[in-house]
Every structure is written in C-alpha cells, then in structure tokens.
CSV table of C-alpha atoms and ligand atoms in Angstrom, one decimal:
chain,number,residue,atom,x,y,z
A,1,MET,CA,105.1,115.0,126.8
A,2,ASP,CA,104.4,112.2,125.9
A,3,LYS,CA,106.1,110.6,123.1
A,4,ILE,CA,104.3,109.3,120.6
A,5,ALA,CA,105.2,105.8,118.8
A,6,ALA,CA,104.9,105.1,115.4
A,7,PRO,CA,101.6,102.7,114.3
A,8,ARG,CA,102.1,98.8,115.6
A,9,GLY,CA,103.4,97.3,112.3
A,10,THR,CA,105.0,99.6,110.2
A,11,ALA,CA,108.3,101.1,110.4
A,12,ASP,CA,110.6,103.9,109.8
A,13,LEU,CA,113.6,103.7,107.6
A,14,PHE,CA,116.8,106.2,107.3
A,15,PRO,CA,120.2,106.2,106.1
A,16,PRO,CA,122.3,103.7,106.1
A,17,GLU,CA,118.6,100.8,105.8
A,18,SER,CA,117.1,103.1,102.9
A,19,ALA,CA,120.4,102.5,100.6
A,20,ARG,CA,119.6,99.1,101.2
A,21,TRP,CA,116.1,100.1,99.6
A,22,GLN,CA,117.3,101.9,96.7
A,23,ALA,CA,119.6,99.5,95.9
A,24,LEU,CA,116.8,97.2,95.5
A,25,GLU,CA,114.0,99.4,94.2
A,26,GLU,CA,116.7,100.7,91.2
A,27,SER,CA,117.5,96.9,90.3
A,28,VAL,CA,114.0,95.6,90.3
A,29,HIS,CA,113.3,98.9,87.3
A,30,ARG,CA,116.1,97.8,86.1
A,31,ILE,CA,115.2,93.5,85.9
A,32,ALA,CA,111.9,95.1,84.8
A,33,ARG,CA,111.9,97.5,81.9
A,34,ARG,CA,115.2,95.2,80.8
A,35,PHE,CA,112.1,92.5,80.6
A,36,GLY,CA,109.3,94.9,78.3
A,37,TYR,CA,107.5,95.7,81.4
A,38,GLY,CA,106.5,99.6,82.1
A,39,GLU,CA,105.3,100.9,85.9
A,40,ILE,CA,102.1,101.7,86.5
A,41,ARG,CA,100.2,104.3,89.7
A,42,THR,CA,97.7,104.1,92.0
A,43,PRO,CA,96.2,105.7,94.2
A,44,THR,CA,96.6,104.4,97.9
A,45,PHE,CA,93.0,103.7,99.3
A,46,GLU,CA,90.8,102.8,96.5
A,47,SER,CA,86.5,101.4,96.3
A,48,THR,CA,86.2,98.9,99.3
A,49,GLU,CA,83.8,97.0,96.4
A,50,LEU,CA,86.9,96.3,94.5
A,51,PHE,CA,89.1,94.3,96.6
A,52,VAL,CA,85.2,92.7,97.7
A,53,ARG,CA,84.5,91.4,94.4
A,54,GLY,CA,88.4,91.6,92.7
A,55,VAL,CA,90.3,89.5,95.6
A,56,GLY,CA,87.3,87.2,96.8
A,57,GLU,CA,85.2,87.7,100.2
A,58,THR,CA,86.1,84.7,101.7
A,59,THR,CA,89.8,85.5,101.4
A,60,ASP,CA,91.9,85.8,104.8
A,61,ILE,CA,93.0,90.1,103.3
A,62,VAL,CA,89.0,90.8,103.0
A,63,GLU,CA,87.4,88.5,105.7
A,64,LYS,CA,90.2,90.1,109.0
A,65,GLU,CA,92.7,91.9,106.9
A,66,MET,CA,91.6,94.9,105.1
A,67,TYR,CA,91.9,98.8,106.3
A,68,THR,CA,87.7,100.0,106.1
A,69,PHE,CA,86.6,103.7,106.5
A,70,ALA,CA,84.6,105.7,106.1
A,71,ASP,CA,85.6,109.0,104.3
A,72,LYS,CA,83.5,112.4,105.1
A,73,GLY,CA,81.3,111.7,102.4
A,74,GLN,CA,80.1,108.7,104.0
A,75,ARG,CA,82.3,106.6,100.4
A,76,SER,CA,83.5,102.9,101.8
A,77,LEU,CA,87.4,103.4,100.7
A,78,THR,CA,90.6,100.8,101.6
A,79,LEU,CA,93.6,101.3,101.3
A,80,ARG,CA,95.0,99.0,98.9
A,81,PRO,CA,95.3,95.3,100.6
A,82,GLU,CA,96.5,94.2,97.0
A,83,TRP,CA,97.8,95.6,94.0
A,84,THR,CA,96.3,93.1,90.9
A,85,ALA,CA,92.9,94.7,92.0
A,86,PRO,CA,93.8,98.3,92.1
A,87,VAL,CA,96.2,98.1,88.5
A,88,VAL,CA,93.2,95.3,87.2
A,89,ARG,CA,90.9,98.7,87.4
A,90,ALA,CA,93.2,101.3,86.2
A,91,VAL,CA,93.3,98.9,83.1
A,92,LEU,CA,90.3,98.9,82.0
A,93,GLU,CA,89.2,102.2,83.2
A,94,HIS,CA,92.2,104.1,81.1
A,95,ASN,CA,90.7,101.0,78.1
A,96,LEU,CA,94.6,100.0,77.9
A,97,LEU,CA,94.1,96.6,76.6
A,98,ALA,CA,92.6,97.9,73.2
A,99,GLN,CA,96.4,98.6,72.4
A,100,GLY,CA,96.8,95.2,73.1
A,101,PRO,CA,98.2,92.9,75.9
A,102,GLN,CA,99.3,95.0,78.1
A,103,ARG,CA,103.2,94.8,81.2
A,104,LEU,CA,103.1,96.3,83.6
A,105,TYR,CA,104.8,96.7,87.3
A,106,TYR,CA,104.9,98.0,90.4
A,107,ILE,CA,107.3,99.3,93.2
A,108,GLY,CA,104.1,100.4,96.5
A,109,PRO,CA,103.2,99.7,99.8
A,110,ILE,CA,100.2,97.8,100.6
A,111,PHE,CA,98.1,97.6,104.0
A,112,ARG,CA,97.3,94.7,106.4
A,113,TYR,CA,95.5,94.0,109.9
A,114,GLU,CA,97.6,91.2,110.9
A,115,ARG,CA,98.8,90.2,114.0
A,116,PRO,CA,103.4,91.9,113.7
A,117,GLN,CA,106.2,90.1,113.7
A,118,ALA,CA,109.5,89.5,111.8
A,119,GLY,CA,108.9,89.3,107.9
A,120,ARG,CA,104.6,90.2,108.5
A,121,TYR,CA,103.9,94.1,109.1
A,122,ARG,CA,100.9,96.0,108.5
A,123,GLU,CA,102.8,98.3,105.5
A,124,ALA,CA,104.6,96.2,103.6
A,125,HIS,CA,106.1,97.4,100.6
A,126,GLN,CA,106.1,94.3,97.7
A,127,PHE,CA,107.4,94.8,94.0
A,128,GLY,CA,105.1,92.8,90.6
A,129,ILE,CA,104.0,92.8,87.7
A,130,GLU,CA,100.9,92.1,85.7
A,131,CYS,CA,101.1,90.5,82.1
A,132,PHE,CA,97.1,90.4,80.3
A,133,GLY,CA,96.4,89.5,77.3
A,134,PHE,CA,98.9,85.9,76.9
A,135,ALA,CA,96.3,82.9,77.6
A,136,GLY,CA,99.3,80.0,76.9
A,137,PRO,CA,101.9,79.2,79.1
A,138,GLU,CA,104.6,81.3,77.9
A,139,ALA,CA,103.8,84.0,80.2
A,140,ASP,CA,103.1,82.0,83.2
A,141,VAL,CA,107.2,81.1,82.1
A,142,GLU,CA,108.4,85.0,82.0
A,143,THR,CA,106.3,85.5,84.8
A,144,ILE,CA,108.2,82.9,86.6
A,145,ALA,CA,111.4,84.4,84.9
A,146,LEU,CA,111.0,87.5,86.2
A,147,ALA,CA,110.9,87.1,89.7
A,148,HIS,CA,113.9,84.1,89.5
A,149,GLU,CA,116.2,86.9,88.1
A,150,VAL,CA,115.6,89.2,90.7
A,151,LEU,CA,116.4,86.3,93.0
A,152,ARG,CA,119.5,86.0,90.9
A,153,ALA,CA,120.5,89.0,90.7
A,154,HIS,CA,121.2,89.4,93.7
A,155,GLY,CA,123.1,86.3,94.4
A,156,LEU,CA,120.1,84.3,95.7
A,157,GLY,CA,119.4,80.6,94.7
A,158,VAL,CA,115.8,79.7,95.2
A,159,THR,CA,113.9,77.0,94.0
A,160,VAL,CA,110.7,77.8,92.9
A,161,ALA,CA,107.6,75.6,94.1
A,162,ILE,CA,104.2,75.2,91.8
A,163,ASN,CA,101.0,73.7,90.8
A,164,SER,CA,98.1,73.9,89.4
A,165,ILE,CA,94.5,74.7,90.4
A,166,GLY,CA,92.5,74.1,87.3
A,167,ASP,CA,90.0,76.7,85.8
A,168,ALA,CA,86.3,76.9,85.9
A,169,THR,CA,85.4,72.8,84.6
A,170,CYS,CA,87.1,71.7,87.1
A,171,ARG,CA,87.7,72.8,90.0
A,172,PRO,CA,84.7,72.4,90.8
A,173,ARG,CA,85.4,68.8,91.3
A,174,TYR,CA,88.2,69.0,93.1
A,175,ARG,CA,86.3,71.3,95.6
A,176,GLU,CA,83.3,68.6,96.0
A,177,ALA,CA,86.6,66.1,96.3
A,178,LEU,CA,87.6,68.7,98.7
A,179,PHE,CA,84.4,68.4,100.5
A,180,ALA,CA,84.4,64.9,100.6
A,181,HIS,CA,87.7,64.3,102.2
A,182,PHE,CA,86.9,67.6,104.8
A,183,ALA,CA,83.3,66.7,105.6
A,184,PRO,CA,83.8,63.8,108.0
A,185,HIS,CA,86.4,65.8,110.3
A,186,ARG,CA,84.3,68.5,110.1
A,187,ASP,CA,84.7,68.9,114.3
A,188,ALA,CA,88.2,68.6,114.4
A,189,LEU,CA,88.8,71.9,112.3
A,190,SER,CA,89.9,74.6,113.5
A,191,PRO,CA,86.9,77.7,113.7
A,192,ASP,CA,88.0,79.6,110.1
A,193,SER,CA,88.6,77.0,108.9
A,194,GLN,CA,85.0,75.1,110.0
A,195,ARG,CA,83.7,78.3,108.0
A,196,ARG,CA,85.6,77.2,105.2
A,197,LEU,CA,84.4,74.3,104.5
A,198,ASP,CA,81.0,75.4,102.9
A,199,ARG,CA,81.9,78.0,101.0
A,200,ASN,CA,84.9,77.4,99.6
A,201,PRO,CA,86.3,74.2,100.8
A,202,LEU,CA,89.9,74.7,98.9
A,203,ARG,CA,90.6,77.5,100.9
A,204,ILE,CA,91.2,74.8,104.3
A,205,LEU,CA,94.6,74.5,102.3
A,206,ASP,CA,95.9,77.3,102.9
A,207,SER,CA,95.3,77.3,106.2
A,208,LYS,CA,97.8,78.3,108.7
A,209,ALA,CA,96.3,76.4,111.9
A,210,PRO,CA,98.3,73.1,113.7
A,211,GLU,CA,95.2,71.3,114.0
A,212,ASP,CA,94.5,71.4,110.5
A,213,ARG,CA,97.4,70.5,109.3
A,214,ALA,CA,96.6,66.4,109.5
A,215,LEU,CA,93.8,66.5,107.4
A,216,VAL,CA,95.6,68.9,104.6
A,217,ALA,CA,98.3,66.7,104.8
A,218,SER,CA,96.3,63.6,103.6
A,219,ALA,CA,93.8,65.8,101.5
A,220,PRO,CA,93.1,65.0,97.4
A,221,THR,CA,95.5,66.8,95.6
A,222,MET,CA,94.2,69.2,91.8
A,223,LEU,CA,96.4,67.8,90.3
A,224,ASP,CA,95.1,64.0,90.2
A,225,VAL,CA,92.1,65.4,89.1
A,226,LEU,CA,92.8,68.8,86.6
A,227,CYS,CA,90.9,68.2,82.8
A,228,GLU,CA,92.6,67.7,79.9
A,229,PRO,CA,94.1,71.4,78.6
A,230,CYS,CA,94.0,72.2,82.3
A,231,ALA,CA,96.8,69.0,82.2
A,232,ALA,CA,98.5,70.1,79.0
A,233,HIS,CA,99.4,73.8,80.4
A,234,PHE,CA,100.6,73.2,83.3
A,235,ALA,CA,103.5,70.2,81.5
A,236,ARG,CA,104.3,72.8,78.4
A,237,VAL,CA,105.3,75.6,81.9
A,238,ARG,CA,106.9,72.9,83.3
A,239,GLU,CA,108.2,71.9,80.4
A,240,MET,CA,109.8,75.3,79.3
A,241,LEU,CA,111.2,75.6,82.8
A,242,GLY,CA,113.1,73.3,82.3
A,243,ALA,CA,113.8,74.8,79.0
A,244,ILE,CA,115.5,78.1,80.6
A,245,GLY,CA,117.0,76.5,83.1
A,246,VAL,CA,114.8,77.7,86.2
A,247,ALA,CA,115.0,75.1,89.3
A,248,TYR,CA,111.2,74.1,90.2
A,249,ARG,CA,109.6,71.2,92.1
A,250,VAL,CA,106.3,70.9,91.8
A,251,ASP,CA,103.5,71.6,95.5
A,252,PRO,CA,100.4,70.0,95.6
A,253,SER,CA,99.7,72.2,98.9
A,254,ILE,CA,100.3,76.4,96.8
A,255,VAL,CA,97.1,76.8,95.7
A,256,ARG,CA,97.6,80.7,97.1
A,257,GLY,CA,95.2,82.9,99.3
A,258,LEU,CA,93.3,85.0,96.5
A,259,ASP,CA,90.5,83.6,95.3
A,260,TYR,CA,91.4,85.0,91.3
A,261,TYR,CA,93.4,82.7,90.6
A,262,THR,CA,93.2,79.9,87.5
A,263,ARG,CA,96.3,77.4,86.2
A,264,THR,CA,98.7,77.9,87.6
A,265,VAL,CA,100.9,79.0,91.0
A,266,PHE,CA,103.8,79.3,92.3
A,267,GLU,CA,105.6,80.8,95.3
A,268,PHE,CA,109.6,81.5,95.8
A,269,ILE,CA,110.8,80.6,99.3
A,270,SER,CA,113.5,80.8,101.1
A,271,ASP,CA,115.0,78.3,104.5
A,272,ASP,CA,115.7,81.7,105.8
A,273,LEU,CA,112.5,84.0,107.0
A,274,GLY,CA,111.3,81.5,109.1
A,275,ALA,CA,108.3,80.8,109.6
A,276,GLN,CA,106.9,83.7,107.0
A,277,SER,CA,109.1,81.9,104.5
A,278,THR,CA,107.2,83.5,101.2
A,279,VAL,CA,109.2,85.6,99.4
A,280,CYS,CA,106.8,85.6,96.1
A,281,ALA,CA,103.6,84.6,95.2
A,282,GLY,CA,102.0,84.5,92.3
A,283,GLY,CA,100.2,82.8,89.2
A,284,ARG,CA,97.8,83.2,86.0
A,285,TYR,CA,94.5,85.1,87.0
A,286,ASP,CA,92.1,84.7,83.7
A,287,GLY,CA,89.3,85.3,84.9
A,288,LEU,CA,89.7,88.4,87.5
A,289,VAL,CA,89.1,91.1,85.0
A,290,ALA,CA,86.0,89.8,83.6
A,291,GLU,CA,84.9,90.2,87.1
A,292,LEU,CA,86.5,93.8,86.9
A,293,GLY,CA,83.8,94.0,84.3
A,294,GLY,CA,86.1,93.5,81.7
A,295,PRO,CA,86.6,91.6,78.1
A,296,PRO,CA,87.4,88.0,79.0
A,297,THR,CA,91.2,88.5,79.2
A,298,PRO,CA,93.9,86.1,80.5
A,299,GLY,CA,96.6,87.6,83.2
A,300,VAL,CA,99.4,85.8,85.1
A,301,GLY,CA,101.3,87.7,88.1
A,302,PHE,CA,103.3,87.7,91.4
A,303,ALA,CA,103.3,89.9,94.2
A,304,MET,CA,106.9,89.9,95.8
A,305,GLY,CA,107.1,91.2,99.8
A,306,LEU,CA,110.6,94.0,99.5
A,307,GLU,CA,111.0,93.5,103.1
A,308,ARG,CA,111.4,90.0,103.2
A,309,PHE,CA,113.3,89.7,100.6
A,310,LEU,CA,115.7,92.2,102.7
A,311,MET,CA,115.6,89.7,105.1
A,312,ILE,CA,116.8,87.3,102.9
A,313,LEU,CA,120.0,89.4,101.6
A,314,ALA,CA,120.9,91.1,105.2
A,315,LYS,CA,120.9,87.0,107.0
A,316,ARG,CA,123.5,86.2,104.2
A,317,GLY,CA,124.9,89.1,104.3
A,318,VAL,CA,124.5,90.5,101.0
A,319,GLY,CA,124.9,94.1,100.2
A,320,ALA,CA,126.4,95.0,103.7
A,321,SER,CA,129.5,96.7,103.1
A,322,ALA,CA,129.1,99.7,101.1
A,323,GLU,CA,132.5,101.2,99.1
A,324,ARG,CA,134.1,104.1,99.7
A,325,ARG,CA,132.6,107.5,97.8
A,326,GLY,CA,132.5,110.5,97.0
A,327,ILE,CA,134.9,113.3,98.5
A,328,ALA,CA,133.5,115.4,102.3
A,329,VAL,CA,134.7,118.6,102.3
A,330,VAL,CA,136.3,119.5,105.4
A,331,ALA,CA,136.6,123.9,106.3
A,332,LEU,CA,139.0,124.3,108.5
A,333,GLY,CA,137.3,128.3,110.9
A,334,GLU,CA,135.0,130.9,109.3
A,335,ASP,CA,137.0,132.0,106.5
A,336,ALA,CA,137.9,128.6,105.4
A,337,ARG,CA,133.9,127.8,105.9
A,338,ARG,CA,132.5,130.8,103.6
A,339,ARG,CA,135.0,130.1,101.7
A,340,VAL,CA,134.2,126.8,100.3
A,341,VAL,CA,130.6,127.3,100.1
A,342,PRO,CA,131.7,127.6,96.0
A,343,LEU,CA,133.3,125.1,96.0
A,344,VAL,CA,131.0,122.9,96.7
A,345,ALA,CA,128.5,124.3,94.2
A,346,ALA,CA,130.4,123.3,92.1
A,347,LEU,CA,132.1,120.3,93.4
A,348,ARG,CA,128.6,119.4,92.8
A,349,ARG,CA,127.0,121.5,89.3
A,350,ALA,CA,130.5,119.5,88.4
A,351,HIS,CA,129.7,115.7,88.9
A,352,GLY,CA,126.1,114.6,89.1
A,353,ASP,CA,126.6,112.0,90.3
A,354,LEU,CA,129.1,111.4,93.5
A,355,PRO,CA,128.6,112.5,97.5
A,356,VAL,CA,129.8,115.5,98.0
A,357,THR,CA,129.5,116.8,102.0
A,358,ILE,CA,130.2,119.6,104.3
A,359,ASP,CA,130.6,119.8,107.5
A,360,TYR,CA,129.1,123.4,109.0
A,361,GLY,CA,130.6,122.8,112.3
A,362,ASP,CA,133.6,124.2,114.3
A,363,GLY,CA,134.9,120.4,115.2
A,364,LYS,CA,139.1,119.6,114.8
A,365,ILE,CA,140.5,118.4,111.6
A,366,ALA,CA,141.1,114.6,113.6
A,367,ALA,CA,137.1,114.5,114.4
A,368,GLN,CA,135.8,115.8,111.1
A,369,PHE,CA,138.4,113.4,109.4
A,370,LYS,CA,136.4,110.5,111.4
A,371,LYS,CA,133.1,111.5,110.0
A,372,ALA,CA,133.7,111.2,107.2
A,373,ASP,CA,135.2,108.0,107.4
A,374,ARG,CA,132.0,107.3,109.1
A,375,ALA,CA,129.9,108.5,106.0
A,376,ASN,CA,132.8,106.7,103.8
A,377,ALA,CA,133.3,109.3,101.7
A,378,ARG,CA,136.7,108.1,99.8
A,379,ALA,CA,138.4,111.8,99.6
A,380,ALA,CA,138.7,114.8,101.5
A,381,VAL,CA,139.0,118.6,100.4
A,382,ILE,CA,140.3,120.9,103.0
A,383,VAL,CA,140.3,124.1,103.1
A,384,GLY,CA,142.1,125.9,106.3
A,385,ASP,CA,143.5,129.3,106.9
A,386,ASP,CA,146.9,128.8,104.6
A,387,GLU,CA,145.4,127.5,101.8
A,388,VAL,CA,142.5,130.6,102.3
A,389,ARG,CA,145.9,132.7,102.2
A,390,GLY,CA,147.8,131.1,99.3
A,391,GLY,CA,144.8,130.0,97.0
A,392,SER,CA,145.1,126.6,97.4
A,393,VAL,CA,143.5,123.3,98.4
A,394,VAL,CA,144.6,120.0,100.2
A,395,VAL,CA,142.7,117.2,98.6
A,396,ARG,CA,143.8,114.1,101.0
A,397,ASP,CA,142.8,109.6,99.7
A,398,LEU,CA,140.7,108.9,102.9
A,399,ALA,CA,141.7,105.4,102.2
A,400,THR,CA,145.4,106.0,101.6
A,401,ARG,CA,146.4,108.8,103.8
A,402,VAL,CA,147.8,110.2,100.8
A,403,GLN,CA,148.0,113.9,100.2
A,404,GLU,CA,148.5,117.0,98.3
A,405,SER,CA,148.3,120.3,97.3
A,406,LEU,CA,145.8,121.8,94.1
A,407,ALA,CA,146.0,125.2,92.8
A,408,ALA,CA,142.7,127.1,93.8
A,409,THR,CA,141.4,129.4,91.7
A,410,SER,CA,138.5,129.9,90.5
A,411,ASP,CA,135.4,127.6,92.4
A,412,ASP,CA,134.6,125.6,88.3
A,413,ALA,CA,138.5,125.5,88.3
A,414,THR,CA,139.3,123.9,91.6
A,415,ALA,CA,135.7,121.8,91.1
A,416,ASP,CA,137.3,120.7,87.4
A,417,ALA,CA,141.0,120.3,89.2
A,418,VAL,CA,139.5,118.4,92.2
A,419,LEU,CA,137.4,115.7,89.9
A,420,HIS,CA,139.9,115.0,87.8
A,421,TRP,CA,142.8,114.3,90.8
A,422,TYR,CA,139.4,111.8,92.4
A,423,ALA,CA,138.8,109.9,88.6
A,424,ALA,CA,142.5,109.3,89.2
A,425,LEU,CA,142.1,107.6,92.3
A,426,PRO,CA,143.2,103.4,92.8
A,427,ALA,CA,140.0,101.0,93.3
A,428,ALA,CA,139.0,101.3,96.7
A,429,ALA,CA,139.4,98.1,97.2
A,430,ASP,CA,143.3,97.4,96.0
A,431,ALA,CA,144.0,100.5,98.0
A,432,ALA,CA,143.3,99.4,101.3
A,433,ALA,CA,145.8,96.6,100.6
Q,501,LIG,P1,100.9,85.0,104.0
Q,501,LIG,O1,100.1,83.7,103.4
Q,501,LIG,O2,102.7,85.3,104.1
Q,501,LIG,O3,100.6,85.8,104.9
Q,501,LIG,P2,99.7,86.2,101.4
Q,501,LIG,O4,99.4,85.1,100.5
Q,501,LIG,O5,98.5,87.1,102.1
Q,501,LIG,O6,101.7,86.0,102.6
Q,501,LIG,P3,100.4,87.2,98.7
Q,501,LIG,O7,99.2,88.5,99.0
Q,501,LIG,O8,100.1,86.5,97.6
Q,501,LIG,O9,100.8,87.4,100.6
Q,501,LIG,O10,101.4,88.8,98.7
Q,501,LIG,C1,102.5,88.2,98.3
Q,501,LIG,C2,104.2,88.4,99.2
Q,501,LIG,O11,103.9,89.8,99.3
Q,501,LIG,C3,104.2,87.3,100.2
Q,501,LIG,O12,104.8,86.1,99.6
Q,501,LIG,C4,104.8,88.3,101.4
Q,501,LIG,O13,106.2,88.0,100.8
Q,501,LIG,C5,103.8,89.4,101.2
Q,501,LIG,N1,103.6,89.6,102.3
Q,501,LIG,C6,102.7,89.8,102.1
Q,501,LIG,N2,101.4,90.2,103.4
Q,501,LIG,C7,102.4,90.3,104.1
Q,501,LIG,C8,102.9,91.5,104.6
Q,501,LIG,N3,102.1,91.6,105.9
Q,501,LIG,N4,104.0,92.3,105.6
Q,501,LIG,C9,105.3,91.8,104.8
Q,501,LIG,N5,105.4,90.9,104.1
Q,501,LIG,C10,103.7,90.3,103.3
Q,502,LIG,MG1,98.3,87.2,104.2
C-alpha cells in the first residue's frame, strides 16, 4: 500500500529536535512570567469573521492565506492564522479589561496557506505577547524589551528595527501622499500592488514583488508626516530604548502586514535567515479592541516565529551539544530484567527530574553501553546473574568508565544508594578532561 505523507508545509517533531523545542518553550514561559505576563490559550479555530474584521480585508492573510472551511452546521470557520484577534476576542468575551490592564502571552500553532520554503510553513508556531490598557510609550518599550530578552537569553544579539505608522489623524494624510507617489506609475506595479493602490496604498510598502522595489524605495515616509502627538510618542520610545540599552535603528520601510497597527511598529531581523529574515514582529494597535466591539483600549504586542528562532540557533550552533545526564539501567538476562523492574520504578519515584531509561532487549553488554551513550546518559546501573545472586548492583560512570559495586537491599534503599553515588559524580565536563 502507498504510504501517506504529512501535508505540504507541515512538520513532524521528534527527538532529539523536540528537546530543542522544549528548551525554547521553557525559556519563553520563564521570561514572560518574569515580565509579569500570564499565559492565554484560545481555540485552534474561530469564526472566519473574527479574522476578516480583526486582521483586515486587504491583508495577505485574509486575501489569500486563510484555511477556511464550513463545518457540518454550515458555519464558516478558520484555522487561527495569527493570535492577536483571538486574544482580543477572548479578553472581551471574558470581560478581562474590567480588572484593569492585562498582560498576556501565548505559544502555539498558526496556519497560513503560503508557498512552503525554508522559514515559511503552512503550520508554524509563534510565541507572542499582548499588553492591553497602557497608551504610553513605556508599554511599547517593555514589549520590545521582552522580545529582546528572549533573543539575549539565547546568546543572540539582534538589532531591532522600529518605525511609526501614525494614527487616525496623520495616517490618512500619508495614504494620500502614497497614492500621489504611486498612481503615475500604476502600470509598472505588480498586479497585487495595483489592486492595493486603490484599496490600501500602505500595503504596497510591504510588497515582496521585485518590480515594486524601486518605487517603494523612493516613496515618501510616514515619519515625514506624523502628527505632533505621534511624533512625541515615537521620540519617547527611542529615548527609552536608549535608556535601557536596547540597540535599535529607525527603518521607515517597516509598515507591518496587518491593518490594525498604529504608531510604533518593529521587527527583529536576523542575517542568519536568508529571505525569511524577520524572526519577530509587532507593534501598537490602539484601534483593534474597539474594532472588535470592545471599549476603546490601547494595546501593544509582538509575535515571534519559533521555527525561525530555532533556525538562527542552529546556524550559530547554539545548544547543539547536550550535557550527559541520567541513568541507563542495563539488565543482562531474564532474571536480571525481572529483578530491575521495581528498581527502575524506585529510581523514577525517588528523583523527580532525572531520566532513567532501560532497554528490555536481549542485547550484549557492549551494545547496551553503546545505546546508553547515544542516549547521552551519564551513568549506568548494571545487573547480571552475579549481582542478582550476590545482592548487589554495579554502577558505572559512562563519562570516565569508572565503576564500582553497591550493596542492593530493598529497592528503595538501593535506589537511594545509586542516586547518592550519582550526585557525587564530578561535573561531566571535568570528568571528560
Ligand atoms: P512575512 O513578511 O515573513 O510573511 P508576516 O508579516 O506575515 O511575515 P507576522 O504575521 O508578523 O509575519 O508573524 C510574526 C512572525 O511569525 C514572523 O516574523 C515570522 O517569524 C513568523 N511567521 C509568520 N508566518 C510564518 C510562516 N508561514 N512560517 C513560519 N513562520 C512564520
Ligand atoms: Mg506573511
């Protein structure tokens, strides 16, 4: 029979790669908590209408990337293509804003019908935060600082590119200026951008089409036409980023693909990613909560692509070599195998954190050591016929290959003795030297 493959643009995750994901996820949970953020989880699918209204009809996401389907009750549903609109929906549905400002973070999959390539998938994973209720530039800076901290914690120094795209006062002026710039060259624009020219000329700035590049480069910038309050907000963001030591550069070409952004927008861009260079993107969205039926509420947030983040780490060789850790139990023969089952259970009970593995096969001792080595175990507990008869176990440091015999009494006492011996082992790095 033919085998069935996973759908294009999706990936399976298994060891040892899944351990890299777990480590990254644990670190972002920790960092988000340190900044006072709590986790929010929302459904994988939502009403299609939520994204049409919350992301914007003229965006790439809504125009061509959504996984939309009718369920058996003929409701139009869409697999979550981004998290901000669902988070706002949930915040409003549960009236969380009544308790004051909210700091929320999420980790999970997004679904977009895109052309799959390195760093671009149809199911991808994002970590992100949303901060509701603070209109001042401090919240923009805290948001950028949190993303910066995730990168810094993994040894990545990446410069953040920032821009301001104004608000309801000054952006209409900018739209006019852009229309005046592009309209005389309508025929030279890509077909997508020709459509955008009438619907939303700002979106042309986000175009990836090569034929648009020169016209985009010569377009007027938003920074030239910011109204006075928007200009003051942007100046304070820059000043405070400087004060906390986050390196940034102003890049007027950043406009962000989603319609709901206002004022500050930013992207973390890595040279290690080739064409898909943006690892994290975000900004302020003061109009979105009201747009989705809530009280006027300022908001700011970002989304970080975890696949792209791990690609950068892999390119730089960060976190590639895992430290030896844990105990491999080696049982030689059927009697020994029966004997060690309760000992393995006692070891796993006694230590909440240490991996304890066992191979139930009939392999020779050398083959079992090789497997333990490959699993990166630090130590082995060996039980053969002699040990079963003599009431002992052999413990072996797999880094130094030094071994000794320990008396085996009850399983719990034996487990204690083994773990006591394990705790006294020299650090693996020293042992190897
Ligand atoms: P791009 O311009 O690369 O299409 P975007 O503007 O659509 O990005 P956002 O919606 O801002 O991206 O998503 C935030 C981050 O999520 C991106 O910077 C990227 O790291 C990641 N991301 C978005 N779409 C994908 C995808 N299809 N595959 C992998 N990662 C993605
Ligand atoms: Mg995109």
